[in-house]
PDB file of C-alpha atoms and ligand atoms in Angstrom:
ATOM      1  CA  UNK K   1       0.000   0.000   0.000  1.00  0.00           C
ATOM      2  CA  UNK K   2       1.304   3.467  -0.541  1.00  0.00           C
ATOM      3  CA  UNK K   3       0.767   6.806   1.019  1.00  0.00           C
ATOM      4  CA  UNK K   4      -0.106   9.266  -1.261  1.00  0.00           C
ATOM      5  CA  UNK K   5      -0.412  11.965   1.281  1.00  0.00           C
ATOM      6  CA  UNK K   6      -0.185  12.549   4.931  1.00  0.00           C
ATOM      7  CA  UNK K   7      -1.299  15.542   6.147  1.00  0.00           C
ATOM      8  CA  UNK K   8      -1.455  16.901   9.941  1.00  0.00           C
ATOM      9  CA  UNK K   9      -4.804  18.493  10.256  1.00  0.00           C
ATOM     10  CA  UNK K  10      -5.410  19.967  13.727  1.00  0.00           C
ATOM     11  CA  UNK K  11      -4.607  19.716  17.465  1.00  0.00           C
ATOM     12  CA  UNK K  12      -7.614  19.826  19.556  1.00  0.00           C
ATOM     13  CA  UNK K  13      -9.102  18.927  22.537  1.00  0.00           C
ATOM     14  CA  UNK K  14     -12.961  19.178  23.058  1.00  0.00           C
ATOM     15  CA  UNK K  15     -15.090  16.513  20.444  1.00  0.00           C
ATOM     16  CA  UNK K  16     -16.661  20.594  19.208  1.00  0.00           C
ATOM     17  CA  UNK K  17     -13.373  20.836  17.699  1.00  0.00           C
ATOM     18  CA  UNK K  18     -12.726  17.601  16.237  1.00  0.00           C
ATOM     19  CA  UNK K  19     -12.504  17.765  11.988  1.00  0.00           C
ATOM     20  CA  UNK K  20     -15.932  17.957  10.273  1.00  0.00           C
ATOM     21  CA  UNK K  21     -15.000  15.570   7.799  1.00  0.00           C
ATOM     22  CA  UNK K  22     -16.180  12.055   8.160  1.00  0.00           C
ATOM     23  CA  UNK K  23     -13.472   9.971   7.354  1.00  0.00           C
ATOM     24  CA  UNK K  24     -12.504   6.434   9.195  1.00  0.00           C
ATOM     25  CA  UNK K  25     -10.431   7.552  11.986  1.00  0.00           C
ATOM     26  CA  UNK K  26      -7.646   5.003  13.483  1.00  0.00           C
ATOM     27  CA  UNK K  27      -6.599   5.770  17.420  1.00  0.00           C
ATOM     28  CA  UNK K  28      -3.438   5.182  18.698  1.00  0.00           C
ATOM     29  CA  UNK K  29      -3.462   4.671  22.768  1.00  0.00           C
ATOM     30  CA  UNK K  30      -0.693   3.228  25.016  1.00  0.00           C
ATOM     31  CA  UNK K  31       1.027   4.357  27.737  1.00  0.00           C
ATOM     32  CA  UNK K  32       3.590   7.697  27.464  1.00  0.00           C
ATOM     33  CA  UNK K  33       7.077   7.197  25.957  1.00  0.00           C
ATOM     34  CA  UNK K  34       5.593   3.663  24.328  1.00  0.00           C
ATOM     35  CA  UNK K  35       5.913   4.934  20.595  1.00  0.00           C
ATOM     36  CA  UNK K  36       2.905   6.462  19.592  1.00  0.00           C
ATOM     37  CA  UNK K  37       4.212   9.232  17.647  1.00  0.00           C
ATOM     38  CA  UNK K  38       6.423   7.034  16.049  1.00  0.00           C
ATOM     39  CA  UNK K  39       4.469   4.351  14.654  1.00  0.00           C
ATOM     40  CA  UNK K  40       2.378   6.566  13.177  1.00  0.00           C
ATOM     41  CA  UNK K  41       5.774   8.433  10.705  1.00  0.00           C
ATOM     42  CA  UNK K  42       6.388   4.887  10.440  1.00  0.00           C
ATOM     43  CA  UNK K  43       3.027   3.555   9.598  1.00  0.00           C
ATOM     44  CA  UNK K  44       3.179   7.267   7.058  1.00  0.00           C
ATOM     45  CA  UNK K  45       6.777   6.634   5.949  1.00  0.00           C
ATOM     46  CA  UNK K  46       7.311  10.473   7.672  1.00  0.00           C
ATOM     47  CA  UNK K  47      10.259  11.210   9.467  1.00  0.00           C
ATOM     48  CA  UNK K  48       8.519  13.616  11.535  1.00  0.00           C
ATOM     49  CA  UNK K  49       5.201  14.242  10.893  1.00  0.00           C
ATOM     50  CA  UNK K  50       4.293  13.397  14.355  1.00  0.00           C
ATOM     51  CA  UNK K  51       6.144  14.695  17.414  1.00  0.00           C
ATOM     52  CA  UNK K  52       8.729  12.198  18.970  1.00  0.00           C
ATOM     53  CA  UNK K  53      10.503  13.165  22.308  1.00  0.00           C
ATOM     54  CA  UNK K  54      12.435  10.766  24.297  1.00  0.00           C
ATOM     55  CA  UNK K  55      10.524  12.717  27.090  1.00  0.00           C
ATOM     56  CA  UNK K  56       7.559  11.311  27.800  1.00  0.00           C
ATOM     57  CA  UNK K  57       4.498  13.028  27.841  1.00  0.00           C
ATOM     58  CA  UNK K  58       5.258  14.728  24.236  1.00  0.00           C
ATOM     59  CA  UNK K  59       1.636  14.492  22.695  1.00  0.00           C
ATOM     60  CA  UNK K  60      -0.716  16.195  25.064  1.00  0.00           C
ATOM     61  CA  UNK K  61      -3.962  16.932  22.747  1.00  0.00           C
ATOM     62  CA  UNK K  62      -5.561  14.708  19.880  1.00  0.00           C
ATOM     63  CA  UNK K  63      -3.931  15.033  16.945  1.00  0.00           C
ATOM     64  CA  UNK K  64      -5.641  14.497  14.086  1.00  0.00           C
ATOM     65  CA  UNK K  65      -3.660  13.429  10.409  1.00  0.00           C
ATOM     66  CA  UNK K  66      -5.522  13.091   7.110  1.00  0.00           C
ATOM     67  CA  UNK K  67      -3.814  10.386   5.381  1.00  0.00           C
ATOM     68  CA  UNK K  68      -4.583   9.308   1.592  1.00  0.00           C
ATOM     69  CA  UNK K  69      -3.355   5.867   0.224  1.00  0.00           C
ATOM     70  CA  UNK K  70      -3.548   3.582  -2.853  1.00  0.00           C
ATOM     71  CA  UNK K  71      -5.659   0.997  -1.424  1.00  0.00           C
ATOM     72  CA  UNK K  72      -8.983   0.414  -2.362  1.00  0.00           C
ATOM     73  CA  UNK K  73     -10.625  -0.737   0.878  1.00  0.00           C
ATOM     74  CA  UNK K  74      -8.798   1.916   2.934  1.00  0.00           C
ATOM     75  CA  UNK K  75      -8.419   5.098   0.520  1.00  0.00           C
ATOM     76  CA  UNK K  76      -8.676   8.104   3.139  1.00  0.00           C
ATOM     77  CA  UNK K  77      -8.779   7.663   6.835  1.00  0.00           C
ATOM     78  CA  UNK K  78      -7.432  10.335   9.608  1.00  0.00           C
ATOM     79  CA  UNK K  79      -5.215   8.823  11.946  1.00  0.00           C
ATOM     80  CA  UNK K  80      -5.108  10.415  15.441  1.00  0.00           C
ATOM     81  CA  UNK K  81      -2.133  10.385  17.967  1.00  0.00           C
ATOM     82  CA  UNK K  82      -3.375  10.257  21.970  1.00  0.00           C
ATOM     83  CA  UNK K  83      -1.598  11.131  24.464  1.00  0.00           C
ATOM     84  CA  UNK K  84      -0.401   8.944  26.473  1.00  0.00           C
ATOM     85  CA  UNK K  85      -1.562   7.133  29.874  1.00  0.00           C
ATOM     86  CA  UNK K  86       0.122   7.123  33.032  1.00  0.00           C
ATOM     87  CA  UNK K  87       2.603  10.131  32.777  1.00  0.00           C
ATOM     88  CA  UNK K  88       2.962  11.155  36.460  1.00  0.00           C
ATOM     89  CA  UNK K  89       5.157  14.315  35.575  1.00  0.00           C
ATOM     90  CA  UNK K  90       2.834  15.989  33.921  1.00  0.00           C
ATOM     91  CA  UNK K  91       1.171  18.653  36.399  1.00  0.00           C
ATOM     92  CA  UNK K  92      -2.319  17.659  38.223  1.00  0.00           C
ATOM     93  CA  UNK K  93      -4.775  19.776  35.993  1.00  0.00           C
ATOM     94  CA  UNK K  94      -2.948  18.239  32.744  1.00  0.00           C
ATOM     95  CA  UNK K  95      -3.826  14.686  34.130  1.00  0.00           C
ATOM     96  CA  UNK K  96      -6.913  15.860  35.065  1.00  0.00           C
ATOM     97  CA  UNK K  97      -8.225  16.684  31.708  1.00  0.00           C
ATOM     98  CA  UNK K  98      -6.561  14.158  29.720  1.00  0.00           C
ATOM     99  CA  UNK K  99      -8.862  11.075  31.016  1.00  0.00           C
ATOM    100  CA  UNK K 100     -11.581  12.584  30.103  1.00  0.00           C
ATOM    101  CA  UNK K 101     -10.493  14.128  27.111  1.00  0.00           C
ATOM    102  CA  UNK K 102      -9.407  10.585  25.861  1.00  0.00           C
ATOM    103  CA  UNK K 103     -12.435   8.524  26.925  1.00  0.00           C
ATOM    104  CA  UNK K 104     -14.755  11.555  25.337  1.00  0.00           C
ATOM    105  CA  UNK K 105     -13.225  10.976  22.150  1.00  0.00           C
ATOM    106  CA  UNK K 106     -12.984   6.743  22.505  1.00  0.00           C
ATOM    107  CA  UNK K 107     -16.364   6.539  23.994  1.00  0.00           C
ATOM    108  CA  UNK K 108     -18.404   9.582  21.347  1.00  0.00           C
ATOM    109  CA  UNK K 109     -16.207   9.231  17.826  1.00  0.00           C
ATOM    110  CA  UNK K 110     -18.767   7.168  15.507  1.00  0.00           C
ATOM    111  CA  UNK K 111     -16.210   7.216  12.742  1.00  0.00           C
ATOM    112  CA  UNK K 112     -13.686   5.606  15.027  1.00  0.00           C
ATOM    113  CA  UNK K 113     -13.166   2.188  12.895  1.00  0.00           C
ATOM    114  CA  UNK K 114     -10.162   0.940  14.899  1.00  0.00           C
ATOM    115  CA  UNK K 115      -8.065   1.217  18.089  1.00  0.00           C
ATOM    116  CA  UNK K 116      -4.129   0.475  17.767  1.00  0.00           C
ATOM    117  CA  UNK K 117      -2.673  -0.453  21.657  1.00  0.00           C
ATOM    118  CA  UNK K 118       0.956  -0.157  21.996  1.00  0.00           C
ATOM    119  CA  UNK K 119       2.632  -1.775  24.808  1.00  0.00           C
ATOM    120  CA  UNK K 120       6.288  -2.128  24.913  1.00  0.00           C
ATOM    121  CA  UNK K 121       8.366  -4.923  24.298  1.00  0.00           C
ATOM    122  CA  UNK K 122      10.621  -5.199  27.176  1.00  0.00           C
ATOM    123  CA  UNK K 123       7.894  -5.600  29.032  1.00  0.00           C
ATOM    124  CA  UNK K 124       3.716  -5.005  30.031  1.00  0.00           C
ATOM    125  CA  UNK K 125       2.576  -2.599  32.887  1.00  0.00           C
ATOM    126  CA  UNK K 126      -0.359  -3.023  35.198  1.00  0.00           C
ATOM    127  CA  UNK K 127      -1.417  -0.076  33.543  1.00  0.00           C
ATOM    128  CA  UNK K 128      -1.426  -1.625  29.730  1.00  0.00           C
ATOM    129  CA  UNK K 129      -3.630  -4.407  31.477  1.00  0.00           C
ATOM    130  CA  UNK K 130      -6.242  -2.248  32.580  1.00  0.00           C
ATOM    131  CA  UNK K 131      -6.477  -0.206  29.162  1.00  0.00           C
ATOM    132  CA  UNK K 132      -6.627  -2.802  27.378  1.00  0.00           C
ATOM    133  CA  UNK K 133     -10.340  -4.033  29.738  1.00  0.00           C
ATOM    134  CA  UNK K 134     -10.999  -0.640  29.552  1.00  0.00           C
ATOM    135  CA  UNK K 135     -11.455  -0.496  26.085  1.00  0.00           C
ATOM    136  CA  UNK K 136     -12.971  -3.439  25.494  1.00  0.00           C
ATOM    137  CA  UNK K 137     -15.521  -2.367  27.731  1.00  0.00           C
ATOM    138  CA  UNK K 138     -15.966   0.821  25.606  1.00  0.00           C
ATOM    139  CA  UNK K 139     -16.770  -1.760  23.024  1.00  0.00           C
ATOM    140  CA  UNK K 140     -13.290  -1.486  20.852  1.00  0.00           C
ATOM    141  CA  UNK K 141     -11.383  -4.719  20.442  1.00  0.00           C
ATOM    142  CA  UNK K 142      -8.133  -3.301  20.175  1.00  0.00           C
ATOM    143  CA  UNK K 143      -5.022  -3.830  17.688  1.00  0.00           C
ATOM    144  CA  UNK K 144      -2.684  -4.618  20.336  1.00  0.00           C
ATOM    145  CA  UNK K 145       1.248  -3.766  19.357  1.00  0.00           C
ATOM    146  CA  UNK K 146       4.280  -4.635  20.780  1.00  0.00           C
ATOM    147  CA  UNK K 147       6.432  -1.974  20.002  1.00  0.00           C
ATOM    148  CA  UNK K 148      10.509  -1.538  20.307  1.00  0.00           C
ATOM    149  CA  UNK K 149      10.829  -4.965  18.576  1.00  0.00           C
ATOM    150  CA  UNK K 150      14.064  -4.164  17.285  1.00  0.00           C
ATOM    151  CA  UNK K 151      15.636  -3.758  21.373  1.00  0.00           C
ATOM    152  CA  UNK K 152      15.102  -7.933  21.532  1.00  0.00           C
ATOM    153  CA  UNK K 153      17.113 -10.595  19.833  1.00  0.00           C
ATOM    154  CA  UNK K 154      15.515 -12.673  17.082  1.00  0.00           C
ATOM    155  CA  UNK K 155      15.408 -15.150  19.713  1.00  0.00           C
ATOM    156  CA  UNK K 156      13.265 -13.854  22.008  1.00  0.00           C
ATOM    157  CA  UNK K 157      10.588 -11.483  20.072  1.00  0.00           C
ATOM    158  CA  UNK K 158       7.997 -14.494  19.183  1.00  0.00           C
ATOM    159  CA  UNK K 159       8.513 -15.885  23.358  1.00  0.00           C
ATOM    160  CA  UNK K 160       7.774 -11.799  24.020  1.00  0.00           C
ATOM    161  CA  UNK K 161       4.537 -12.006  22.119  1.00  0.00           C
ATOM    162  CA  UNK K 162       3.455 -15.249  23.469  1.00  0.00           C
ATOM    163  CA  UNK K 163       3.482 -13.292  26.499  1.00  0.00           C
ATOM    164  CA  UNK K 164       1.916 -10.505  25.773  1.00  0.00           C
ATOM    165  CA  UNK K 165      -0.912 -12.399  24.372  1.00  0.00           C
ATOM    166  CA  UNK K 166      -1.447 -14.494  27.631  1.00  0.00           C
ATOM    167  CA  UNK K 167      -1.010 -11.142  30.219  1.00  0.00           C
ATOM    168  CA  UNK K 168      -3.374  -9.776  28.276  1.00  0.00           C
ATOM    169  CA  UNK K 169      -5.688 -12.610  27.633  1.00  0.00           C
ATOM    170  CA  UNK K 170      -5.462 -12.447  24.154  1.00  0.00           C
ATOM    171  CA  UNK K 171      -6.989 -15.754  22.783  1.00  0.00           C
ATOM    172  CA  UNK K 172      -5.888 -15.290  19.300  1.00  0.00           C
ATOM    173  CA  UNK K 173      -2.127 -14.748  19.139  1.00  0.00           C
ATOM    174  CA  UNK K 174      -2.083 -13.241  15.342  1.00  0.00           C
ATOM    175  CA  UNK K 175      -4.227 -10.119  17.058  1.00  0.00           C
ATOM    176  CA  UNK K 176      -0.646  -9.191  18.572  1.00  0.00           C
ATOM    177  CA  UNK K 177       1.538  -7.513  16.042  1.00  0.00           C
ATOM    178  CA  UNK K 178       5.251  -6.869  16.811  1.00  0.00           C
ATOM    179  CA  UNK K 179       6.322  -3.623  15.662  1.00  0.00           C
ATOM    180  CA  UNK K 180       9.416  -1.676  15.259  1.00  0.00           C
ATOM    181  CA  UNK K 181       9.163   2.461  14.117  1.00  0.00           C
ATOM    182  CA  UNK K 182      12.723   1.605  13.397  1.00  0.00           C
ATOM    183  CA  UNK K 183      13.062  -0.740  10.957  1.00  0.00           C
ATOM    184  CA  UNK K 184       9.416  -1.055  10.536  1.00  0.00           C
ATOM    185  CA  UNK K 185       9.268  -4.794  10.733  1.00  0.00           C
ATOM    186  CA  UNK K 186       5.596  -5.216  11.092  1.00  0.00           C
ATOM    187  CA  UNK K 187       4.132  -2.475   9.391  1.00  0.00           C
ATOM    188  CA  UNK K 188       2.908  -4.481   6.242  1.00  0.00           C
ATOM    189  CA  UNK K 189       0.784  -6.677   9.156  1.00  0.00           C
ATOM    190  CA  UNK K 190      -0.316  -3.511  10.675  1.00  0.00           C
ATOM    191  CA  UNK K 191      -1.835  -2.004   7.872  1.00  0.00           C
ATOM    192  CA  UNK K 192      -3.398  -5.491   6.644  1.00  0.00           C
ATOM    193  CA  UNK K 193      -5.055  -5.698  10.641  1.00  0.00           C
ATOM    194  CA  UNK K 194      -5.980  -2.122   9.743  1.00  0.00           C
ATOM    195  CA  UNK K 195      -7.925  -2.887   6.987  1.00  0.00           C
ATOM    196  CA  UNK K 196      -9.325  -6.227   8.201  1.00  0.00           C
ATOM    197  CA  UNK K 197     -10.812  -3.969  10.833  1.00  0.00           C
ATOM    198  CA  UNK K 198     -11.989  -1.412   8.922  1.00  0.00           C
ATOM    199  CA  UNK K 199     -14.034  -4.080   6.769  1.00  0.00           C
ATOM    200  CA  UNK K 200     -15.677  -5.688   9.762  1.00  0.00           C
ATOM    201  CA  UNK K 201     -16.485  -1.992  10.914  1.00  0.00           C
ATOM    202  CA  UNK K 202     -18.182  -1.274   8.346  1.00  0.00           C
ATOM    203  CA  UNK K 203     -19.969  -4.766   7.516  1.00  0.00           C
ATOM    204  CA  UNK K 204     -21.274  -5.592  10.807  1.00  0.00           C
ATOM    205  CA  UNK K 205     -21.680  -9.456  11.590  1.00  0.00           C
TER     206      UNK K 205
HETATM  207  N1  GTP J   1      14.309   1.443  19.242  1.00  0.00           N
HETATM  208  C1  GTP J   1      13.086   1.939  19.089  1.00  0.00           C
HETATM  209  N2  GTP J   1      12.763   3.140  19.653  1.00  0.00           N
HETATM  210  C2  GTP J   1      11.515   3.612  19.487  1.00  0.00           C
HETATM  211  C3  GTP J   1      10.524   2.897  18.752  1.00  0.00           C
HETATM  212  N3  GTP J   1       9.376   3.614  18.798  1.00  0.00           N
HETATM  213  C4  GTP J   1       9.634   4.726  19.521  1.00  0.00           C
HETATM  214  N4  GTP J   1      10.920   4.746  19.943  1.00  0.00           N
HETATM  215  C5  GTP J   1      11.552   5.796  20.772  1.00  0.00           C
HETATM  216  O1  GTP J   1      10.783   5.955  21.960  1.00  0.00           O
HETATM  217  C6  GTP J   1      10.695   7.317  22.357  1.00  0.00           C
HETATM  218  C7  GTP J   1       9.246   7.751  22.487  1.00  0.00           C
HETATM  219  O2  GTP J   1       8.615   7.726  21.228  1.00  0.00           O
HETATM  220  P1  GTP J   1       7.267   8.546  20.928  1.00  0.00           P
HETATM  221  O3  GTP J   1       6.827   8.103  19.578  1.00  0.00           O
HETATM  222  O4  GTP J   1       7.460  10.005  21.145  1.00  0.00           O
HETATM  223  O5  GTP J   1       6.303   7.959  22.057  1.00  0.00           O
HETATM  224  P2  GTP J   1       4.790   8.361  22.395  1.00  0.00           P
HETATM  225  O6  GTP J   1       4.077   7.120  22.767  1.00  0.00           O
HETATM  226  O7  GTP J   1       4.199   9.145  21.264  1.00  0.00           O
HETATM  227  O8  GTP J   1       4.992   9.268  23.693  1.00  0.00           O
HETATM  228  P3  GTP J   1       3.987  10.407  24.313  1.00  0.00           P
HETATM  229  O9  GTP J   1       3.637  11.354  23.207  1.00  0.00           O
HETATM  230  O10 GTP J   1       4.827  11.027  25.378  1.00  0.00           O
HETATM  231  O11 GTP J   1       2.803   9.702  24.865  1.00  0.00           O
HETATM  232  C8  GTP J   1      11.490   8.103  21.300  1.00  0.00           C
HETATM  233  O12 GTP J   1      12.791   8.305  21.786  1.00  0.00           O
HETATM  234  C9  GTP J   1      11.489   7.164  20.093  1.00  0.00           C
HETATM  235  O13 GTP J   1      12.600   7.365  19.247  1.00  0.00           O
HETATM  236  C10 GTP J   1      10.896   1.625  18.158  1.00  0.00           C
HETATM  237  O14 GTP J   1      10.105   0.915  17.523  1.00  0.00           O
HETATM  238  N5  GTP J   1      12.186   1.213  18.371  1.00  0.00           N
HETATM  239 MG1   MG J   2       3.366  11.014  21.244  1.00  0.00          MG
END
């Protein structure tokens, strides 16, 4: 599949804000400092069209791209960067008004076709536990993916994912995608769960 365009769109906050345009929209969520920002230049082949810091806390609104590609299933979408969960630096109010600002837009967004989870390779939090229930409560069934692939040896990435999928009571292990933003091993699988999503979004049962 290629991008013909990626496009950052707006920074916003309140769901009276959010684009007009009714395009698919993809989520990313996972905890701060996971690789949000990343995945998604990956995912874009864009060094930079999302903010990376190797301080967490980096993306502190919902930030929405428009991105345009050459597949027919999945021609236009937006894809929109979260920030992330469980920064404790950030100051009280911030952390305050991100919760709800994140489960507004998770639990209200109609055109929200799919939910990408990262979680990090070398190793699950409590916290990417409870997200993922969360979610799945919400109703989402979540593209979980282990990010940072690259920082384990051959040997041990398919042992990590096993893992992952048992913390996280995944049944199914091919619904856990390893990922690297570095080398972007993974990101052909991504976009294939993408669109497998997208289909059964739109084509209920
Ligand atoms: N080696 C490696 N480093 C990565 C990968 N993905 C992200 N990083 C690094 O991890 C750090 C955080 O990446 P971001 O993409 O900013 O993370 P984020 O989840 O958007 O963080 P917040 O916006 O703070 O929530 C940066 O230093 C990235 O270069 C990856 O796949 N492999
Ligand atoms: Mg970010």
């Amino acid at each position: 599949m290629k991008i013909l365009s990626a496009d950052f769109v707006k920074s916003c906050m309140k769901p009276a804000h959010y684009p007009g345009e009714r395009l698919p929209e993809v989520a990313f969520v996972g905890r701060s400092n996971v690789g949000k920002s990343s995945a998604i230049n990956s995912l874009l082949n864009r060094k930079a069209i999302a903010k990376v810091s190797t301080t967490p806390g980096k993306t502190q609104t919902l930030n929405f791209f428009r991105v345009l590609t050459s597949d027919k299933v999945l021609p236009n979408m937006f894809f929109v960067d979260l920030p992330g969960y469980g920064y404790a630096k950030a100051s009280k109010s911030v952390r305050e008004q991100w919760g709800p600002m994140i489960e507004r837009y998770l639990t209200q967004r109609a055109q929200l076709c799919a939910v990408v989870q990262l979680v990090d390779a070398r190793g699950l939090e409590a916290h990417d536990v409870t997200t993922l229930e969360w979610l799945t409560h919400l109703g989402h069934r979540p593209i979980v993916v282990v990010t940072k692939i690259d920082k384990l040896s051959r040997g041990r990435r398919r042992p990590c994912l096993l893992q992952v999928c048992q913390t996280l009571g995944v049944e199914n292990h091919e619904e856990v995608l390893g990922y690297s933003s570095k080398t972007n091993e993974g990101r052909q699988e991504l976009w294939n769960a993408l669109r497998d999503h997208y289909e059964s979004w739109k084509n209920p049962g």
